[in-house]
Amino acid sequence: MNYLMRRLATFPLVLLGVSILVFVAIRMVPGDSITAMLGTEAGLLTPAQRDSLAAYFGIDQPWFVQYWRWIGGILHGNLGISVTYGRPVLDVIIERFPLTLELAVLSMIIALAVGMPAGIFAATHNEKLSDLGVRMVAMIGQSTPSFVLGLLIIYTLSAGFGVLPAMGEFAPLWQDPLRNLSQLILPAITLGFAFAASVTRISRSAMLDVLSDDYVRTARSKGASARSVIWRHALPNALIPVVTLSGIEFGYLLGGAVIVEQIYALPGLGRMVLDAIQQRDYALVQGAVLFIAFNFMIVNLLVDLAYVALDPRIRLGEP
Amino acid sequence: MRILRAIFGHGSGRIGGIIVGVYLLVAILGMLGLTPHNPITQYRVDRLHAPNGAYWMGTDLFGRDVASRLMAGVGQSFTVAFFSVAFATLAGTVLGLAAAWLGRRWDGVLMRIMDVLLAFPAILLALLIVTVAGPGTWTSVVAIGIVYTPIFTRVVRGPALSLKAREFVDAARTFGSSSSYIVTRHLLLNLVAPLTVQVTLALAWALLTEAGLSFLGLGTQPPAASLGLMLSDSRNLMETAPWLMIFPGLAIMISILGFNLLGDALRDILDPKMRRAPA
């Protein structure tokens, strides 16, 4: 409990740091948001019109006033107005987040469903040809960037089968589940492939470690079946590194997969931030980065708490 | 020499070492301009030629030789990867040692700053830095360097803290050794092994991040060649000219594979505790 409180107490401090960093960084981008928003039409604005637009978006004030107002707004659940969308930042984030979350969950399901059995199989066939095969595929998987795999998938589909991935307007899960899945399955495989490779490697390594422990040898000598030794005795203890890796990876995926979203033309959080940076949409970049950082910290905390659930001997926060 | 022998005596180390060695050679040739053709010269009559005797990997939409651009691109990617990892290693080592040695408030402040940087998704932080400073080779170096500095800080700080509490450090203090002597001779020298492993693995990530930034148009700028940029340019032509995608894609993948294999081998060689369960 103490550990949980101490960790939670560091959240505001880290978020404050993230907020200052993103606030300063985005304002150092050359150009201004009104010109970026209106393009060549910005030249047609009279100084008075430009001033009133700047006042509307709150970017007419000195930096420290803007920062103070932004922080004050956050405490009241108001992340500001997006210059690009002309809507509250929180609404824009909430609209984009389900896709990112769904993509992260699907990728993790693929990674765990493929990676864990492969890792366990390799560990139980240690140093055999099949183990070598799994390790080779995992190493290649881990070395394949998502954008290379994504393009290869699109090329194979279009050249080999004459079909293209389902793109077009994104269908939310609750409106059209089938179309939604057809739009997300390939991006999820693209992201899940390298993720599965990492899970395979870490599961294999953790299982090998556990399988050579004394208690597993004892279980074997007492006549426990091979299946029972693996699933009941070894696996629960081999899960900790898998949970750590999956949690960290999942936390990163919640920040949006910029490149994969770009390849498959998906309106996720990552692409939104990329566009917002290029549009100098200060409020949207600031709000989104803070949201992503918060999610990342929460996921990391949950991973730590999962350790305790998996291994009650672990006492968090103790040296 | 001993470490080289150990690497070449290790299964994956041998393969990784050969891959990295070949890439280094290609990178040097690419940087020196010793390519079959000029990588930015446009041979307009030879546009979109499939691989043949004159153009081993074909030509692109502007009639530029893909093999020459690939060699120049490998040179470019390796330059960014090496300098950014050198930046992160240097900055991370100094900060990690400072946090561990100075302790207390300094440790708290430095590590919270690192937490802030770690809470940013790596590619977004790099994107933000590149947009602020404007795209280019050296911007990519600084952006990737900053992104990976917290990881090196953590890799150094943890072991440095435990080394600081060891008897030989107390003994050195008792003999009147200065702080800088203890930090450089006793702490840093003992951190060479974990740092070497981390550097090799970080080179793989740096290559990946550089390619990602270039893919998004925020790394190397045209007409200069970069693997990520070549891959991005191939998107609209993948059906008519698949070689434009396949060669840079494979080049990125194999280079990362080489560093990953080498990193794994180094971990096995330098960290005997890991040897029992090589992944």
mmCIF file of N, CA, C and O in Angstrom, chain A residues 13-14 17-18 21-22 25-26 28-30 135 139-140 142-145 147-148 151-152 154-155 158 201 204-205 208-209 212 252 255 258-259 262-263 270 273-274 277-278 285 289 292-293 296-297, chain B residues 112 115-125 127-128 131-132 208 211-213 215-216 218 228 231-232 234-235 238-239 242 245-246 249-250 252-253 256-257 260-261 264 267 274 276-279:
data_model
loop_
_atom_site.group_PDB
_atom_site.id
_atom_site.type_symbol
_atom_site.label_atom_id
_atom_site.label_comp_id
_atom_site.label_asym_id
_atom_site.label_seq_id
_atom_site.Cartn_x
_atom_site.Cartn_y
_atom_site.Cartn_z
ATOM 1 N N LEU A 13 4.319 14.872 -10.252
ATOM 2 C CA LEU A 13 5.635 15.457 -10.510
ATOM 3 C C LEU A 13 6.098 15.149 -11.939
ATOM 4 O O LEU A 13 6.544 16.037 -12.678
ATOM 5 N N VAL A 14 5.983 13.866 -12.324
ATOM 6 C CA VAL A 14 6.399 13.473 -13.677
ATOM 7 C C VAL A 14 5.500 14.144 -14.720
ATOM 8 O O VAL A 14 5.976 14.661 -15.729
ATOM 9 N N GLY A 17 6.500 17.633 -15.217
ATOM 10 C CA GLY A 17 7.696 17.681 -16.075
ATOM 11 C C GLY A 17 7.333 17.498 -17.537
ATOM 12 O O GLY A 17 7.785 18.248 -18.410
ATOM 13 N N VAL A 18 6.465 16.495 -17.812
ATOM 14 C CA VAL A 18 6.043 16.233 -19.197
ATOM 15 C C VAL A 18 5.323 17.466 -19.749
ATOM 16 O O VAL A 18 5.568 17.901 -20.877
ATOM 17 N N LEU A 21 7.811 20.217 -20.558
ATOM 18 C CA LEU A 21 8.628 19.842 -21.721
ATOM 19 C C LEU A 21 7.838 19.996 -23.023
ATOM 20 O O LEU A 21 8.315 20.621 -23.985
ATOM 21 N N VAL A 22 6.618 19.461 -23.048
ATOM 22 C CA VAL A 22 5.847 19.500 -24.292
ATOM 23 C C VAL A 22 5.393 20.934 -24.587
ATOM 24 O O VAL A 22 5.391 21.371 -25.739
ATOM 25 N N ALA A 25 8.517 22.720 -25.909
ATOM 26 C CA ALA A 25 8.976 22.162 -27.193
ATOM 27 C C ALA A 25 8.066 22.562 -28.344
ATOM 28 O O ALA A 25 8.546 23.007 -29.388
ATOM 29 N N ILE A 26 6.759 22.438 -28.151
ATOM 30 C CA ILE A 26 5.857 22.717 -29.276
ATOM 31 C C ILE A 26 5.884 24.202 -29.655
ATOM 32 O O ILE A 26 5.708 24.567 -30.813
ATOM 33 N N MET A 28 8.513 25.927 -29.625
ATOM 34 C CA MET A 28 9.789 26.209 -30.310
ATOM 35 C C MET A 28 9.729 25.831 -31.788
ATOM 36 O O MET A 28 10.644 26.126 -32.547
ATOM 37 N N VAL A 29 8.633 25.166 -32.192
ATOM 38 C CA VAL A 29 8.489 24.812 -33.605
ATOM 39 C C VAL A 29 8.304 26.106 -34.396
ATOM 40 O O VAL A 29 7.443 26.921 -34.044
ATOM 41 N N PRO A 30 9.121 26.313 -35.440
ATOM 42 C CA PRO A 30 8.984 27.557 -36.200
ATOM 43 C C PRO A 30 7.588 27.682 -36.834
ATOM 44 O O PRO A 30 6.970 26.685 -37.190
ATOM 45 N N ARG A 135 13.734 -20.063 -32.440
ATOM 46 C CA ARG A 135 14.603 -18.938 -32.073
ATOM 47 C C ARG A 135 14.974 -18.099 -33.286
ATOM 48 O O ARG A 135 15.035 -16.873 -33.200
ATOM 49 N N MET A 139 14.028 -14.241 -33.774
ATOM 50 C CA MET A 139 15.053 -13.222 -33.966
ATOM 51 C C MET A 139 14.769 -12.382 -35.208
ATOM 52 O O MET A 139 14.889 -11.166 -35.202
ATOM 53 N N ILE A 140 14.319 -13.072 -36.287
ATOM 54 C CA ILE A 140 13.982 -12.340 -37.513
ATOM 55 C C ILE A 140 12.770 -11.434 -37.240
ATOM 56 O O ILE A 140 12.749 -10.276 -37.643
ATOM 57 N N GLN A 142 11.849 -10.084 -34.453
ATOM 58 C CA GLN A 142 12.222 -8.949 -33.615
ATOM 59 C C GLN A 142 13.008 -7.902 -34.415
ATOM 60 O O GLN A 142 13.052 -6.741 -34.035
ATOM 61 N N SER A 143 13.614 -8.345 -35.501
ATOM 62 C CA SER A 143 14.433 -7.414 -36.296
ATOM 63 C C SER A 143 13.668 -6.830 -37.477
ATOM 64 O O SER A 143 14.240 -6.097 -38.271
ATOM 65 N N THR A 144 12.389 -7.182 -37.598
ATOM 66 C CA THR A 144 11.626 -6.661 -38.738
ATOM 67 C C THR A 144 10.836 -5.430 -38.313
ATOM 68 O O THR A 144 9.906 -5.530 -37.524
ATOM 69 N N PRO A 145 11.195 -4.256 -38.815
ATOM 70 C CA PRO A 145 10.445 -3.065 -38.436
ATOM 71 C C PRO A 145 8.999 -3.164 -38.917
ATOM 72 O O PRO A 145 8.730 -3.758 -39.964
ATOM 73 N N PHE A 147 7.122 -1.040 -40.250
ATOM 74 C CA PHE A 147 6.805 -0.456 -41.566
ATOM 75 C C PHE A 147 7.273 -1.346 -42.711
ATOM 76 O O PHE A 147 6.669 -1.360 -43.772
ATOM 77 N N VAL A 148 8.322 -2.140 -42.491
ATOM 78 C CA VAL A 148 8.767 -3.076 -43.531
ATOM 79 C C VAL A 148 7.725 -4.186 -43.655
ATOM 80 O O VAL A 148 7.259 -4.510 -44.754
ATOM 81 N N LEU A 151 4.378 -2.921 -45.236
ATOM 82 C CA LEU A 151 4.446 -2.775 -46.696
ATOM 83 C C LEU A 151 4.495 -4.139 -47.380
ATOM 84 O O LEU A 151 3.869 -4.337 -48.421
ATOM 85 N N LEU A 152 5.233 -5.084 -46.771
ATOM 86 C CA LEU A 152 5.307 -6.435 -47.359
ATOM 87 C C LEU A 152 3.930 -7.090 -47.382
ATOM 88 O O LEU A 152 3.562 -7.734 -48.363
ATOM 89 N N ILE A 154 0.997 -5.540 -47.441
ATOM 90 C CA ILE A 154 0.167 -4.870 -48.457
ATOM 91 C C ILE A 154 0.584 -5.329 -49.855
ATOM 92 O O ILE A 154 -0.251 -5.622 -50.706
ATOM 93 N N TYR A 155 1.905 -5.437 -50.069
ATOM 94 C CA TYR A 155 2.395 -5.859 -51.389
ATOM 95 C C TYR A 155 1.945 -7.296 -51.697
ATOM 96 O O TYR A 155 1.445 -7.583 -52.781
ATOM 97 N N SER A 158 -1.752 -7.317 -52.486
ATOM 98 C CA SER A 158 -2.153 -6.709 -53.754
ATOM 99 C C SER A 158 -1.565 -7.458 -54.946
ATOM 100 O O SER A 158 -2.248 -7.667 -55.947
ATOM 101 N N ARG A 201 10.822 -15.007 -27.197
ATOM 102 C CA ARG A 201 12.175 -15.057 -26.650
ATOM 103 C C ARG A 201 12.181 -14.992 -25.129
ATOM 104 O O ARG A 201 12.883 -15.735 -24.460
ATOM 105 N N ARG A 204 10.616 -18.215 -23.573
ATOM 106 C CA ARG A 204 11.549 -19.343 -23.661
ATOM 107 C C ARG A 204 12.617 -19.220 -22.586
ATOM 108 O O ARG A 204 12.897 -20.177 -21.850
ATOM 109 N N SER A 205 13.192 -18.038 -22.502
ATOM 110 C CA SER A 205 14.271 -17.814 -21.554
ATOM 111 C C SER A 205 13.778 -17.992 -20.103
ATOM 112 O O SER A 205 14.441 -18.637 -19.284
ATOM 113 N N LEU A 208 13.076 -21.724 -19.395
ATOM 114 C CA LEU A 208 14.320 -22.480 -19.216
ATOM 115 C C LEU A 208 14.872 -22.267 -17.813
ATOM 116 O O LEU A 208 15.334 -23.202 -17.162
ATOM 117 N N ASP A 209 14.803 -21.021 -17.366
ATOM 118 C CA ASP A 209 15.278 -20.689 -16.022
ATOM 119 C C ASP A 209 14.508 -21.475 -14.971
ATOM 120 O O ASP A 209 15.078 -22.096 -14.080
ATOM 121 N N SER A 212 14.816 -25.369 -14.646
ATOM 122 C CA SER A 212 16.005 -25.948 -14.004
ATOM 123 C C SER A 212 15.999 -25.704 -12.485
ATOM 124 O O SER A 212 16.975 -26.021 -11.808
ATOM 125 N N TYR A 252 3.502 1.396 -24.536
ATOM 126 C CA TYR A 252 3.988 2.143 -25.701
ATOM 127 C C TYR A 252 2.934 2.179 -26.808
ATOM 128 O O TYR A 252 2.728 3.195 -27.446
ATOM 129 N N GLY A 255 0.315 4.746 -26.807
ATOM 130 C CA GLY A 255 0.724 6.076 -27.268
ATOM 131 C C GLY A 255 0.518 6.231 -28.768
ATOM 132 O O GLY A 255 0.837 7.266 -29.331
ATOM 133 N N VAL A 258 2.445 5.416 -34.681
ATOM 134 C CA VAL A 258 2.442 6.439 -35.732
ATOM 135 C C VAL A 258 2.613 5.842 -37.128
ATOM 136 O O VAL A 258 1.812 6.110 -38.034
ATOM 137 N N ILE A 259 3.661 5.017 -37.292
ATOM 138 C CA ILE A 259 4.000 4.573 -38.640
ATOM 139 C C ILE A 259 2.979 3.583 -39.185
ATOM 140 O O ILE A 259 2.563 3.685 -40.340
ATOM 141 N N GLN A 262 -0.034 5.317 -40.178
ATOM 142 C CA GLN A 262 0.223 6.046 -41.429
ATOM 143 C C GLN A 262 0.105 5.092 -42.624
ATOM 144 O O GLN A 262 -0.551 5.406 -43.602
ATOM 145 N N ILE A 263 0.707 3.901 -42.506
ATOM 146 C CA ILE A 263 0.695 2.944 -43.625
ATOM 147 C C ILE A 263 -0.724 2.495 -43.952
ATOM 148 O O ILE A 263 -1.122 2.420 -45.100
ATOM 149 N N GLY A 270 -1.591 8.189 -32.606
ATOM 150 C CA GLY A 270 -0.240 8.493 -33.075
ATOM 151 C C GLY A 270 -0.243 9.424 -34.269
ATOM 152 O O GLY A 270 0.475 10.420 -34.301
ATOM 153 N N VAL A 273 -1.270 12.940 -33.324
ATOM 154 C CA VAL A 273 -0.212 13.765 -32.724
ATOM 155 C C VAL A 273 0.769 14.235 -33.803
ATOM 156 O O VAL A 273 1.177 15.396 -33.820
ATOM 157 N N LEU A 274 1.107 13.327 -34.733
ATOM 158 C CA LEU A 274 2.022 13.702 -35.817
ATOM 159 C C LEU A 274 1.449 14.884 -36.609
ATOM 160 O O LEU A 274 2.131 15.885 -36.839
ATOM 161 N N ILE A 277 1.469 18.070 -34.509
ATOM 162 C CA ILE A 277 2.790 18.713 -34.405
ATOM 163 C C ILE A 277 3.042 19.521 -35.682
ATOM 164 O O ILE A 277 3.464 20.673 -35.642
ATOM 165 N N GLN A 278 2.730 18.902 -36.826
ATOM 166 C CA GLN A 278 2.988 19.605 -38.083
ATOM 167 C C GLN A 278 2.066 20.811 -38.282
ATOM 168 O O GLN A 278 2.433 21.762 -38.956
ATOM 169 N N VAL A 285 -1.437 18.913 -29.200
ATOM 170 C CA VAL A 285 -0.178 18.210 -28.915
ATOM 171 C C VAL A 285 0.001 18.088 -27.406
ATOM 172 O O VAL A 285 0.281 17.000 -26.877
ATOM 173 N N VAL A 289 -0.100 14.449 -25.570
ATOM 174 C CA VAL A 289 1.135 13.916 -24.979
ATOM 175 C C VAL A 289 0.925 13.655 -23.479
ATOM 176 O O VAL A 289 1.362 12.631 -22.944
ATOM 177 N N ILE A 292 -1.107 10.506 -23.154
ATOM 178 C CA ILE A 292 -0.296 9.322 -23.464
ATOM 179 C C ILE A 292 0.646 9.008 -22.296
ATOM 180 O O ILE A 292 0.786 7.860 -21.875
ATOM 181 N N ALA A 293 1.294 10.053 -21.760
ATOM 182 C CA ALA A 293 2.238 9.852 -20.647
ATOM 183 C C ALA A 293 1.502 9.291 -19.428
ATOM 184 O O ALA A 293 1.999 8.395 -18.741
ATOM 185 N N PHE A 296 0.745 5.657 -19.956
ATOM 186 C CA PHE A 296 1.979 4.878 -19.864
ATOM 187 C C PHE A 296 2.338 4.625 -18.398
ATOM 188 O O PHE A 296 2.704 3.509 -18.011
ATOM 189 N N MET A 297 2.188 5.678 -17.580
ATOM 190 C CA MET A 297 2.527 5.529 -16.162
ATOM 191 C C MET A 297 1.558 4.588 -15.455
ATOM 192 O O MET A 297 1.954 3.787 -14.609
ATOM 193 N N ARG B 112 14.097 11.748 -11.852
ATOM 194 C CA ARG B 112 12.744 12.215 -12.206
ATOM 195 C C ARG B 112 12.756 12.811 -13.616
ATOM 196 O O ARG B 112 11.810 12.648 -14.379
ATOM 197 N N ASP B 115 12.594 10.035 -15.856
ATOM 198 C CA ASP B 115 11.222 9.489 -15.868
ATOM 199 C C ASP B 115 10.346 10.283 -16.835
ATOM 200 O O ASP B 115 9.504 9.718 -17.542
ATOM 201 N N VAL B 116 10.541 11.613 -16.830
ATOM 202 C CA VAL B 116 9.752 12.472 -17.720
ATOM 203 C C VAL B 116 10.037 12.095 -19.173
ATOM 204 O O VAL B 116 9.122 11.921 -19.981
ATOM 205 N N LEU B 117 11.324 11.931 -19.490
ATOM 206 C CA LEU B 117 11.682 11.585 -20.868
ATOM 207 C C LEU B 117 11.172 10.192 -21.243
ATOM 208 O O LEU B 117 10.739 9.956 -22.365
ATOM 209 N N LEU B 118 11.204 9.270 -20.253
ATOM 210 C CA LEU B 118 10.744 7.904 -20.533
ATOM 211 C C LEU B 118 9.233 7.823 -20.699
ATOM 212 O O LEU B 118 8.728 6.911 -21.354
ATOM 213 N N ALA B 119 8.513 8.776 -20.090
ATOM 214 C CA ALA B 119 7.049 8.742 -20.185
ATOM 215 C C ALA B 119 6.580 9.170 -21.580
ATOM 216 O O ALA B 119 5.443 8.940 -21.954
ATOM 217 N N PHE B 120 7.473 9.797 -22.343
ATOM 218 C CA PHE B 120 7.165 10.164 -23.723
ATOM 219 C C PHE B 120 7.366 8.943 -24.609
ATOM 220 O O PHE B 120 8.389 8.279 -24.502
ATOM 221 N N PRO B 121 6.428 8.640 -25.523
ATOM 222 C CA PRO B 121 6.724 7.564 -26.474
ATOM 223 C C PRO B 121 7.939 7.986 -27.311
ATOM 224 O O PRO B 121 8.018 9.136 -27.767
ATOM 225 N N ALA B 122 8.896 7.051 -27.496
ATOM 226 C CA ALA B 122 10.178 7.384 -28.123
ATOM 227 C C ALA B 122 10.023 8.100 -29.461
ATOM 228 O O ALA B 122 10.619 9.147 -29.685
ATOM 229 N N ILE B 123 9.173 7.558 -30.331
ATOM 230 C CA ILE B 123 9.088 8.129 -31.679
ATOM 231 C C ILE B 123 8.463 9.530 -31.636
ATOM 232 O O ILE B 123 8.862 10.416 -32.382
ATOM 233 N N LEU B 124 7.520 9.745 -30.693
ATOM 234 C CA LEU B 124 6.884 11.064 -30.594
ATOM 235 C C LEU B 124 7.868 12.109 -30.088
ATOM 236 O O LEU B 124 7.887 13.243 -30.561
ATOM 237 N N LEU B 125 8.702 11.710 -29.118
ATOM 238 C CA LEU B 125 9.712 12.631 -28.607
ATOM 239 C C LEU B 125 10.684 12.990 -29.722
ATOM 240 O O LEU B 125 11.008 14.168 -29.931
ATOM 241 N N LEU B 127 10.075 12.880 -32.906
ATOM 242 C CA LEU B 127 9.337 13.693 -33.881
ATOM 243 C C LEU B 127 9.286 15.151 -33.454
ATOM 244 O O LEU B 127 9.482 16.064 -34.250
ATOM 245 N N LEU B 128 9.023 15.342 -32.158
ATOM 246 C CA LEU B 128 8.892 16.701 -31.623
ATOM 247 C C LEU B 128 10.226 17.444 -31.754
ATOM 248 O O LEU B 128 10.276 18.590 -32.212
ATOM 249 N N THR B 131 10.918 18.246 -35.383
ATOM 250 C CA THR B 131 10.089 19.336 -35.894
ATOM 251 C C THR B 131 10.591 20.675 -35.366
ATOM 252 O O THR B 131 10.563 21.680 -36.073
ATOM 253 N N VAL B 132 11.038 20.690 -34.119
ATOM 254 C CA VAL B 132 11.546 21.939 -33.534
ATOM 255 C C VAL B 132 12.811 22.384 -34.278
ATOM 256 O O VAL B 132 12.942 23.537 -34.678
ATOM 257 N N LEU B 208 16.540 1.528 -36.397
ATOM 258 C CA LEU B 208 15.086 1.429 -36.557
ATOM 259 C C LEU B 208 14.442 2.818 -36.460
ATOM 260 O O LEU B 208 13.592 3.182 -37.275
ATOM 261 N N ALA B 211 15.309 4.996 -39.481
ATOM 262 C CA ALA B 211 14.531 4.589 -40.652
ATOM 263 C C ALA B 211 13.081 5.059 -40.503
ATOM 264 O O ALA B 211 12.471 5.520 -41.472
ATOM 265 N N GLY B 212 12.555 4.981 -39.285
ATOM 266 C CA GLY B 212 11.177 5.414 -39.026
ATOM 267 C C GLY B 212 11.010 6.906 -39.272
ATOM 268 O O GLY B 212 10.056 7.344 -39.919
ATOM 269 N N LEU B 213 11.955 7.713 -38.768
ATOM 270 C CA LEU B 213 11.885 9.164 -38.967
ATOM 271 C C LEU B 213 11.974 9.503 -40.457
ATOM 272 O O LEU B 213 11.218 10.343 -40.952
ATOM 273 N N PHE B 215 11.211 7.550 -42.893
ATOM 274 C CA PHE B 215 9.985 7.040 -43.518
ATOM 275 C C PHE B 215 8.873 8.087 -43.422
ATOM 276 O O PHE B 215 8.080 8.264 -44.325
ATOM 277 N N LEU B 216 8.836 8.800 -42.288
ATOM 278 C CA LEU B 216 7.803 9.822 -42.087
ATOM 279 C C LEU B 216 8.195 11.163 -42.718
ATOM 280 O O LEU B 216 7.479 12.147 -42.603
ATOM 281 N N LEU B 218 10.855 12.927 -41.916
ATOM 282 C CA LEU B 218 11.453 13.845 -40.950
ATOM 283 C C LEU B 218 12.920 13.535 -40.671
ATOM 284 O O LEU B 218 13.512 14.106 -39.770
ATOM 285 N N GLY B 228 14.928 4.521 -44.974
ATOM 286 C CA GLY B 228 13.528 4.789 -44.628
ATOM 287 C C GLY B 228 12.830 5.595 -45.712
ATOM 288 O O GLY B 228 11.682 5.330 -46.073
ATOM 289 N N LEU B 231 12.120 3.500 -48.749
ATOM 290 C CA LEU B 231 10.976 2.632 -48.493
ATOM 291 C C LEU B 231 9.664 3.414 -48.601
ATOM 292 O O LEU B 231 8.680 2.945 -49.176
ATOM 293 N N SER B 232 9.677 4.622 -48.058
ATOM 294 C CA SER B 232 8.487 5.460 -48.102
ATOM 295 C C SER B 232 8.142 5.814 -49.550
ATOM 296 O O SER B 232 6.979 5.783 -49.956
ATOM 297 N N SER B 234 8.695 4.090 -52.074
ATOM 298 C CA SER B 234 8.309 2.911 -52.860
ATOM 299 C C SER B 234 6.816 2.601 -52.747
ATOM 300 O O SER B 234 6.283 1.797 -53.497
ATOM 301 N N ARG B 235 6.140 3.266 -51.784
ATOM 302 C CA ARG B 235 4.769 2.867 -51.482
ATOM 303 C C ARG B 235 3.815 2.929 -52.671
ATOM 304 O O ARG B 235 2.990 2.055 -52.865
ATOM 305 N N MET B 238 4.726 0.053 -55.496
ATOM 306 C CA MET B 238 5.099 -1.314 -55.094
ATOM 307 C C MET B 238 4.608 -2.388 -56.059
ATOM 308 O O MET B 238 5.226 -3.427 -56.189
ATOM 309 N N GLU B 239 3.527 -2.127 -56.765
ATOM 310 C CA GLU B 239 3.050 -3.160 -57.697
ATOM 311 C C GLU B 239 3.838 -3.159 -58.993
ATOM 312 O O GLU B 239 4.133 -4.213 -59.545
ATOM 313 N N PRO B 242 8.371 -3.560 -57.486
ATOM 314 C CA PRO B 242 8.524 -4.061 -56.111
ATOM 315 C C PRO B 242 9.966 -4.005 -55.583
ATOM 316 O O PRO B 242 10.174 -3.956 -54.375
ATOM 317 N N MET B 245 10.863 -1.497 -52.983
ATOM 318 C CA MET B 245 10.493 -1.741 -51.596
ATOM 319 C C MET B 245 11.313 -2.882 -50.995
ATOM 320 O O MET B 245 11.765 -2.809 -49.853
ATOM 321 N N ILE B 246 11.515 -3.934 -51.806
ATOM 322 C CA ILE B 246 12.140 -5.152 -51.268
ATOM 323 C C ILE B 246 13.591 -4.912 -50.821
ATOM 324 O O ILE B 246 13.970 -5.286 -49.705
ATOM 325 N N GLY B 249 13.878 -2.571 -47.729
ATOM 326 C CA GLY B 249 13.231 -3.268 -46.607
ATOM 327 C C GLY B 249 14.149 -4.329 -46.036
ATOM 328 O O GLY B 249 14.365 -4.412 -44.821
ATOM 329 N N LEU B 250 14.709 -5.153 -46.950
ATOM 330 C CA LEU B 250 15.623 -6.210 -46.503
ATOM 331 C C LEU B 250 16.880 -5.611 -45.874
ATOM 332 O O LEU B 250 17.399 -6.131 -44.880
ATOM 333 N N ILE B 252 17.229 -2.820 -44.221
ATOM 334 C CA ILE B 252 16.957 -2.356 -42.845
ATOM 335 C C ILE B 252 16.865 -3.560 -41.911
ATOM 336 O O ILE B 252 17.483 -3.618 -40.850
ATOM 337 N N MET B 253 16.091 -4.557 -42.368
ATOM 338 C CA MET B 253 15.837 -5.723 -41.526
ATOM 339 C C MET B 253 17.135 -6.464 -41.186
ATOM 340 O O MET B 253 17.387 -6.788 -40.019
ATOM 341 N N ILE B 256 19.426 -4.613 -38.694
ATOM 342 C CA ILE B 256 18.943 -4.702 -37.303
ATOM 343 C C ILE B 256 19.192 -6.117 -36.754
ATOM 344 O O ILE B 256 19.638 -6.287 -35.618
ATOM 345 N N LEU B 257 18.947 -7.112 -37.627
ATOM 346 C CA LEU B 257 19.192 -8.507 -37.231
ATOM 347 C C LEU B 257 20.659 -8.687 -36.817
ATOM 348 O O LEU B 257 20.958 -9.316 -35.794
ATOM 349 N N ASN B 260 21.241 -7.179 -33.422
ATOM 350 C CA ASN B 260 20.550 -7.966 -32.389
ATOM 351 C C ASN B 260 21.313 -9.251 -32.081
ATOM 352 O O ASN B 260 21.483 -9.629 -30.920
ATOM 353 N N LEU B 261 21.775 -9.926 -33.133
ATOM 354 C CA LEU B 261 22.533 -11.170 -32.938
ATOM 355 C C LEU B 261 23.835 -10.892 -32.183
ATOM 356 O O LEU B 261 24.203 -11.609 -31.251
ATOM 357 N N ASP B 264 23.082 -10.092 -28.522
ATOM 358 C CA ASP B 264 22.777 -11.307 -27.764
ATOM 359 C C ASP B 264 24.051 -12.067 -27.420
ATOM 360 O O ASP B 264 24.228 -12.554 -26.301
ATOM 361 N N ARG B 267 25.979 -10.345 -24.759
ATOM 362 C CA ARG B 267 25.357 -10.542 -23.441
ATOM 363 C C ARG B 267 25.753 -11.913 -22.878
ATOM 364 O O ARG B 267 26.070 -12.043 -21.704
ATOM 365 N N MET B 274 23.582 -14.913 -17.678
ATOM 366 C CA MET B 274 22.579 -15.083 -18.713
ATOM 367 C C MET B 274 22.827 -16.331 -19.558
ATOM 368 O O MET B 274 22.003 -16.729 -20.342
ATOM 369 N N ARG B 276 22.988 -19.387 -19.009
ATOM 370 C CA ARG B 276 22.206 -20.599 -18.789
ATOM 371 C C ARG B 276 20.975 -20.649 -19.696
ATOM 372 O O ARG B 276 20.551 -21.692 -20.125
ATOM 373 N N ALA B 277 20.416 -19.485 -19.978
ATOM 374 C CA ALA B 277 19.177 -19.467 -20.747
ATOM 375 C C ALA B 277 19.242 -18.471 -21.894
ATOM 376 O O ALA B 277 18.570 -17.463 -21.867
ATOM 377 N N PRO B 278 20.087 -18.766 -22.887
ATOM 378 C CA PRO B 278 20.135 -17.813 -24.001
ATOM 379 C C PRO B 278 18.796 -17.773 -24.724
ATOM 380 O O PRO B 278 18.226 -18.835 -24.977
ATOM 381 N N ALA B 279 18.290 -16.562 -24.980
ATOM 382 C CA ALA B 279 16.974 -16.457 -25.616
ATOM 383 C C ALA B 279 17.109 -16.532 -27.125
ATOM 384 O O ALA B 279 18.119 -16.171 -27.659
#
